[in-house]
Amino acid sequence: MLKAILVSLAILSYIPASGQSKKSFEFSVLGRYDQANYVTRFGARSFNDTLKLYGMSYGATISYRQKIYKDISASIGIGYYRLGIDKIKSSSPFSGIPGARPRTSRATNYYDGNGSVLYLTPKYYYNDLLISIELSKTRLINKSLYFDVAAEGIGYYSVSQHYYLRSKSYSTNNRKPLEFGANITLGVLKKYKKFYIRPALIIPVYQNLKGDEVFYEDKSMNFQKWFKGIGLKLRVGKYF
């Protein structure tokens, strides 16, 4: 992913802009809701946990954007992403026992010095650095209004994590391998003299996340998700 970003940046820097092609800096904010299914195991337990995770995530990005061919533009950006898990549904081998209820939290390896209490988290989030590459295509609708479709590849690098435990919080700074995803966005582009706006619907296509040490998962584990999400993004660009 990093190599692809560096190559893309080099290509953009050498592409000459035509008289009608305008370069721009673009600022974007986004919010998206995801649902994912995972199978994992906590430590030395003899059974697997089948998880359904739900959550709202938010982010902001600053990008450099340039037209590379007629109605096709490319951009590369960097920013912040808060990947959130707000709701958990977990089943176990005991789920079929009468009276047993689905669990709504996950066990953690948090140690408070006592050792007799297993702390559970019902929600948590990751603070990630975000790097993105995007290709977009526009088609004129009316005057300065265009239909805008884009495909983007995103790399996530988790720098810190935060877990809610009963009446306390637990923060860590566990580095994870690079995670990545791919999205499609559908929206419009409205041009003005010196700037433009690009509101869009986010359709998450693919996401590959890594294991979390707090849940006794190996960092090399891959948790993959196809679709099962929706989001909104607003981009505002300034021509130069």
mmCIF file of C-alpha atoms in Angstrom:
data_model
loop_
_atom_site.group_PDB
_atom_site.id
_atom_site.type_symbol
_atom_site.label_atom_id
_atom_site.label_comp_id
_atom_site.label_asym_id
_atom_site.label_seq_id
_atom_site.Cartn_x
_atom_site.Cartn_y
_atom_site.Cartn_z
ATOM 1 C CA MET A 1 0.000 0.000 0.000
ATOM 2 C CA LEU A 2 2.789 2.426 0.910
ATOM 3 C CA LYS A 3 4.628 1.712 -2.341
ATOM 4 C CA ALA A 4 1.446 2.352 -4.319
ATOM 5 C CA ILE A 5 0.991 5.706 -2.577
ATOM 6 C CA LEU A 6 4.569 6.808 -3.280
ATOM 7 C CA VAL A 7 4.305 5.794 -6.934
ATOM 8 C CA SER A 8 0.988 7.651 -7.284
ATOM 9 C CA LEU A 9 2.439 10.788 -5.751
ATOM 10 C CA ALA A 10 5.406 10.662 -8.136
ATOM 11 C CA ILE A 11 3.122 10.246 -11.147
ATOM 12 C CA LEU A 12 0.917 13.169 -10.098
ATOM 13 C CA SER A 13 3.922 15.429 -9.663
ATOM 14 C CA TYR A 14 5.026 14.836 -13.282
ATOM 15 C CA ILE A 15 1.661 15.090 -15.035
ATOM 16 C CA PRO A 16 1.315 18.517 -16.691
ATOM 17 C CA ALA A 17 -1.980 20.282 -16.207
ATOM 18 C CA SER A 18 -3.799 21.463 -19.307
ATOM 19 C CA GLY A 19 -5.303 24.913 -19.604
ATOM 20 C CA GLN A 20 -8.663 23.595 -18.425
ATOM 21 C CA SER A 21 -7.193 21.324 -15.716
ATOM 22 C CA LYS A 22 -7.031 22.838 -12.248
ATOM 23 C CA LYS A 23 -5.105 21.476 -9.327
ATOM 24 C CA SER A 24 -6.605 21.766 -5.892
ATOM 25 C CA PHE A 25 -6.198 21.069 -2.229
ATOM 26 C CA GLU A 26 -9.182 19.288 -0.783
ATOM 27 C CA PHE A 27 -10.471 18.928 2.775
ATOM 28 C CA SER A 28 -12.968 16.187 3.563
ATOM 29 C CA VAL A 29 -14.923 14.934 6.557
ATOM 30 C CA LEU A 30 -16.757 11.633 6.742
ATOM 31 C CA GLY A 31 -18.921 9.448 8.894
ATOM 32 C CA ARG A 32 -19.731 5.800 8.238
ATOM 33 C CA TYR A 33 -21.592 2.955 9.903
ATOM 34 C CA ASP A 34 -20.261 -0.603 9.613
ATOM 35 C CA GLN A 35 -21.326 -4.105 10.589
ATOM 36 C CA ALA A 36 -18.871 -6.988 10.579
ATOM 37 C CA ASN A 37 -18.791 -10.683 11.474
ATOM 38 C CA TYR A 38 -15.645 -12.139 13.049
ATOM 39 C CA VAL A 39 -14.583 -15.459 14.534
ATOM 40 C CA THR A 40 -11.879 -15.171 17.180
ATOM 41 C CA ARG A 41 -10.676 -16.745 20.427
ATOM 42 C CA PHE A 42 -9.710 -15.137 23.725
ATOM 43 C CA GLY A 43 -6.408 -16.484 25.003
ATOM 44 C CA ALA A 44 -6.397 -20.195 25.880
ATOM 45 C CA ARG A 45 -10.150 -20.677 25.784
ATOM 46 C CA SER A 46 -11.298 -23.980 24.277
ATOM 47 C CA PHE A 47 -13.994 -22.366 22.157
ATOM 48 C CA ASN A 48 -14.247 -19.642 19.546
ATOM 49 C CA ASP A 49 -16.241 -16.444 19.819
ATOM 50 C CA THR A 50 -18.489 -15.596 16.893
ATOM 51 C CA LEU A 51 -18.825 -11.832 16.961
ATOM 52 C CA LYS A 52 -21.087 -9.320 15.302
ATOM 53 C CA LEU A 53 -19.632 -5.838 15.655
ATOM 54 C CA TYR A 54 -21.416 -2.574 14.877
ATOM 55 C CA GLY A 55 -20.069 0.945 15.012
ATOM 56 C CA MET A 56 -19.901 4.534 13.809
ATOM 57 C CA SER A 57 -16.556 5.818 12.567
ATOM 58 C CA TYR A 58 -15.433 9.344 11.745
ATOM 59 C CA GLY A 59 -12.541 10.893 9.897
ATOM 60 C CA ALA A 60 -10.996 13.924 8.227
ATOM 61 C CA THR A 61 -8.504 14.127 5.357
ATOM 62 C CA ILE A 62 -6.432 16.712 3.494
ATOM 63 C CA SER A 63 -5.675 15.779 -0.124
ATOM 64 C CA TYR A 64 -3.893 17.007 -3.225
ATOM 65 C CA ARG A 65 -6.084 16.550 -6.323
ATOM 66 C CA GLN A 66 -5.326 16.961 -10.023
ATOM 67 C CA LYS A 67 -7.058 16.211 -13.315
ATOM 68 C CA ILE A 68 -5.036 13.613 -15.237
ATOM 69 C CA TYR A 69 -7.186 13.002 -18.320
ATOM 70 C CA LYS A 70 -10.287 14.844 -19.560
ATOM 71 C CA ASP A 71 -12.917 14.070 -16.885
ATOM 72 C CA ILE A 72 -10.702 11.833 -14.707
ATOM 73 C CA SER A 73 -8.901 13.133 -11.615
ATOM 74 C CA ALA A 74 -6.552 11.564 -9.093
ATOM 75 C CA SER A 75 -5.806 12.520 -5.513
ATOM 76 C CA ILE A 76 -3.658 11.451 -2.594
ATOM 77 C CA GLY A 77 -4.358 12.390 1.006
ATOM 78 C CA ILE A 78 -3.497 11.956 4.651
ATOM 79 C CA GLY A 79 -5.670 12.325 7.710
ATOM 80 C CA TYR A 80 -7.214 10.933 10.895
ATOM 81 C CA TYR A 81 -9.737 8.121 11.318
ATOM 82 C CA ARG A 82 -11.572 7.071 14.485
ATOM 83 C CA LEU A 83 -12.695 3.484 13.945
ATOM 84 C CA GLY A 84 -15.445 2.799 16.477
ATOM 85 C CA ILE A 85 -17.151 -0.323 17.833
ATOM 86 C CA ASP A 86 -20.326 0.746 19.656
ATOM 87 C CA LYS A 87 -22.287 -2.522 19.852
ATOM 88 C CA ILE A 88 -21.238 -6.150 20.290
ATOM 89 C CA LYS A 89 -23.180 -9.388 19.873
ATOM 90 C CA SER A 90 -21.264 -12.534 20.745
ATOM 91 C CA SER A 91 -22.262 -16.195 20.800
ATOM 92 C CA SER A 92 -20.462 -19.158 22.391
ATOM 93 C CA PRO A 93 -20.973 -22.946 22.757
ATOM 94 C CA PHE A 94 -23.301 -22.166 25.690
ATOM 95 C CA SER A 95 -25.719 -20.073 23.620
ATOM 96 C CA GLY A 96 -28.097 -23.014 23.127
ATOM 97 C CA ILE A 97 -28.629 -23.549 26.850
ATOM 98 C CA PRO A 98 -32.110 -22.403 27.981
ATOM 99 C CA GLY A 99 -31.920 -18.985 29.595
ATOM 100 C CA ALA A 100 -28.536 -18.170 28.087
ATOM 101 C CA ARG A 101 -28.345 -14.740 26.505
ATOM 102 C CA PRO A 102 -26.029 -13.391 23.805
ATOM 103 C CA ARG A 103 -23.083 -11.526 25.274
ATOM 104 C CA THR A 104 -22.784 -7.824 24.563
ATOM 105 C CA SER A 105 -19.146 -7.320 25.555
ATOM 106 C CA ARG A 106 -15.658 -8.742 24.976
ATOM 107 C CA ALA A 107 -13.110 -9.935 27.538
ATOM 108 C CA THR A 108 -9.863 -7.938 27.697
ATOM 109 C CA ASN A 109 -6.386 -8.597 29.071
ATOM 110 C CA TYR A 110 -6.572 -5.530 31.325
ATOM 111 C CA TYR A 111 -4.896 -6.165 34.689
ATOM 112 C CA ASP A 112 -5.745 -3.936 37.659
ATOM 113 C CA GLY A 113 -3.236 -5.486 40.089
ATOM 114 C CA ASN A 114 -5.807 -7.772 41.664
ATOM 115 C CA GLY A 115 -5.963 -10.519 39.077
ATOM 116 C CA SER A 116 -9.318 -11.872 40.249
ATOM 117 C CA VAL A 117 -11.531 -9.756 37.980
ATOM 118 C CA LEU A 118 -11.950 -10.255 34.247
ATOM 119 C CA TYR A 119 -12.726 -6.885 32.723
ATOM 120 C CA LEU A 120 -15.148 -6.709 29.804
ATOM 121 C CA THR A 121 -15.591 -3.929 27.253
ATOM 122 C CA PRO A 122 -18.959 -3.166 25.598
ATOM 123 C CA LYS A 123 -17.437 -0.612 23.211
ATOM 124 C CA TYR A 124 -14.068 0.684 22.097
ATOM 125 C CA TYR A 125 -12.345 2.639 19.348
ATOM 126 C CA TYR A 126 -9.044 2.973 17.494
ATOM 127 C CA ASN A 127 -7.213 6.193 16.634
ATOM 128 C CA ASP A 128 -5.735 5.692 13.169
ATOM 129 C CA LEU A 129 -3.592 7.622 10.755
ATOM 130 C CA LEU A 130 -5.195 7.476 7.326
ATOM 131 C CA ILE A 131 -3.559 7.508 3.885
ATOM 132 C CA SER A 132 -5.747 7.475 0.777
ATOM 133 C CA ILE A 133 -5.506 7.238 -3.003
ATOM 134 C CA GLU A 134 -8.530 8.139 -5.148
ATOM 135 C CA LEU A 135 -9.498 8.099 -8.817
ATOM 136 C CA SER A 136 -12.661 9.979 -9.744
ATOM 137 C CA LYS A 137 -14.695 10.503 -12.912
ATOM 138 C CA THR A 138 -17.174 13.299 -13.516
ATOM 139 C CA ARG A 139 -19.967 13.798 -16.031
ATOM 140 C CA LEU A 140 -21.706 17.107 -16.701
ATOM 141 C CA ILE A 141 -25.305 17.349 -15.482
ATOM 142 C CA ASN A 142 -26.053 21.031 -15.881
ATOM 143 C CA LYS A 143 -23.670 24.004 -16.194
ATOM 144 C CA SER A 144 -21.348 23.746 -13.178
ATOM 145 C CA LEU A 145 -22.947 20.631 -11.660
ATOM 146 C CA TYR A 146 -21.402 17.211 -12.321
ATOM 147 C CA PHE A 147 -22.148 13.616 -11.403
ATOM 148 C CA ASP A 148 -19.112 12.306 -9.528
ATOM 149 C CA VAL A 149 -18.101 8.655 -9.006
ATOM 150 C CA ALA A 150 -14.835 7.646 -7.347
ATOM 151 C CA ALA A 151 -12.893 4.591 -6.206
ATOM 152 C CA GLU A 152 -10.546 4.922 -3.272
ATOM 153 C CA GLY A 153 -7.965 2.761 -1.549
ATOM 154 C CA ILE A 154 -7.231 3.543 2.096
ATOM 155 C CA GLY A 155 -4.462 2.497 4.464
ATOM 156 C CA TYR A 156 -5.008 2.656 8.244
ATOM 157 C CA TYR A 157 -2.222 2.715 10.827
ATOM 158 C CA SER A 158 -3.464 2.337 14.397
ATOM 159 C CA VAL A 159 -1.491 4.495 16.833
ATOM 160 C CA SER A 160 -3.654 4.220 19.967
ATOM 161 C CA GLN A 161 -6.724 2.429 21.273
ATOM 162 C CA HIS A 162 -9.377 3.167 23.894
ATOM 163 C CA TYR A 163 -11.643 0.670 25.722
ATOM 164 C CA TYR A 164 -14.549 1.316 28.113
ATOM 165 C CA LEU A 165 -14.416 -1.014 31.150
ATOM 166 C CA ARG A 166 -17.214 -0.807 33.699
ATOM 167 C CA SER A 167 -16.612 2.466 35.514
ATOM 168 C CA LYS A 168 -13.165 3.100 34.022
ATOM 169 C CA SER A 169 -11.394 3.474 30.702
ATOM 170 C CA TYR A 170 -8.317 1.701 29.383
ATOM 171 C CA SER A 171 -6.013 3.240 26.785
ATOM 172 C CA THR A 172 -3.159 1.535 24.946
ATOM 173 C CA ASN A 173 -0.575 2.436 22.308
ATOM 174 C CA ASN A 174 -0.188 -0.926 20.597
ATOM 175 C CA ARG A 175 1.122 -0.574 17.059
ATOM 176 C CA LYS A 176 -0.637 -2.762 14.503
ATOM 177 C CA PRO A 177 0.431 -3.722 10.963
ATOM 178 C CA LEU A 178 -0.987 -1.601 8.170
ATOM 179 C CA GLU A 179 -4.703 -2.220 7.637
ATOM 180 C CA PHE A 180 -6.498 -1.276 4.472
ATOM 181 C CA GLY A 181 -9.833 -0.923 2.725
ATOM 182 C CA ALA A 182 -11.497 0.038 -0.540
ATOM 183 C CA ASN A 183 -14.608 2.185 -1.093
ATOM 184 C CA ILE A 184 -16.753 3.545 -3.875
ATOM 185 C CA THR A 185 -18.298 6.999 -3.549
ATOM 186 C CA LEU A 186 -21.286 8.328 -5.508
ATOM 187 C CA GLY A 187 -22.172 12.001 -5.444
ATOM 188 C CA VAL A 188 -22.058 15.338 -7.197
ATOM 189 C CA LEU A 189 -19.440 18.007 -7.776
ATOM 190 C CA LYS A 190 -20.540 21.636 -7.736
ATOM 191 C CA LYS A 191 -17.981 24.053 -9.200
ATOM 192 C CA TYR A 192 -17.583 27.681 -8.258
ATOM 193 C CA LYS A 193 -14.976 30.174 -9.455
ATOM 194 C CA LYS A 194 -12.277 29.415 -6.892
ATOM 195 C CA PHE A 195 -13.542 26.329 -5.080
ATOM 196 C CA TYR A 196 -15.904 23.356 -5.316
ATOM 197 C CA ILE A 197 -17.872 21.008 -3.075
ATOM 198 C CA ARG A 198 -18.237 17.227 -3.489
ATOM 199 C CA PRO A 199 -20.851 15.605 -1.211
ATOM 200 C CA ALA A 200 -21.048 11.841 -1.680
ATOM 201 C CA LEU A 201 -22.446 8.548 -0.444
ATOM 202 C CA ILE A 202 -19.777 6.074 0.731
ATOM 203 C CA ILE A 203 -20.215 2.418 -0.231
ATOM 204 C CA PRO A 204 -17.601 0.391 1.687
ATOM 205 C CA VAL A 205 -16.479 -2.498 -0.544
ATOM 206 C CA TYR A 206 -13.703 -4.209 1.390
ATOM 207 C CA GLN A 207 -11.846 -3.865 4.675
ATOM 208 C CA ASN A 208 -8.986 -5.908 6.157
ATOM 209 C CA LEU A 209 -8.257 -5.347 9.858
ATOM 210 C CA LYS A 210 -5.575 -6.938 12.032
ATOM 211 C CA GLY A 211 -5.637 -8.677 15.411
ATOM 212 C CA ASP A 212 -5.791 -6.750 18.688
ATOM 213 C CA GLU A 213 -3.438 -7.631 21.584
ATOM 214 C CA VAL A 214 -6.022 -6.509 24.145
ATOM 215 C CA PHE A 215 -8.213 -9.436 23.036
ATOM 216 C CA TYR A 216 -5.227 -11.833 22.944
ATOM 217 C CA GLU A 217 -5.238 -11.815 19.148
ATOM 218 C CA ASP A 218 -2.074 -12.097 17.107
ATOM 219 C CA LYS A 219 -1.223 -8.929 15.156
ATOM 220 C CA SER A 220 -0.841 -10.964 11.972
ATOM 221 C CA MET A 221 -4.471 -12.144 12.057
ATOM 222 C CA ASN A 222 -6.651 -10.924 9.183
ATOM 223 C CA PHE A 223 -10.305 -10.019 9.689
ATOM 224 C CA GLN A 224 -11.922 -9.348 6.331
ATOM 225 C CA LYS A 225 -15.211 -7.633 5.578
ATOM 226 C CA TRP A 226 -17.037 -7.200 2.266
ATOM 227 C CA PHE A 227 -19.669 -4.450 1.999
ATOM 228 C CA LYS A 228 -21.996 -4.293 5.079
ATOM 229 C CA GLY A 229 -21.697 -0.569 5.627
ATOM 230 C CA ILE A 230 -22.757 2.892 4.508
ATOM 231 C CA GLY A 231 -21.447 6.403 4.972
ATOM 232 C CA LEU A 232 -21.413 10.049 3.948
ATOM 233 C CA LYS A 233 -18.508 12.239 2.896
ATOM 234 C CA LEU A 234 -18.241 15.956 2.241
ATOM 235 C CA ARG A 235 -15.240 17.278 0.307
ATOM 236 C CA VAL A 236 -14.451 20.966 -0.170
ATOM 237 C CA GLY A 237 -11.695 21.908 -2.616
ATOM 238 C CA LYS A 238 -9.750 25.109 -3.303
ATOM 239 C CA TYR A 239 -8.268 25.594 -6.792
ATOM 240 C CA PHE A 240 -4.755 26.948 -7.216
#
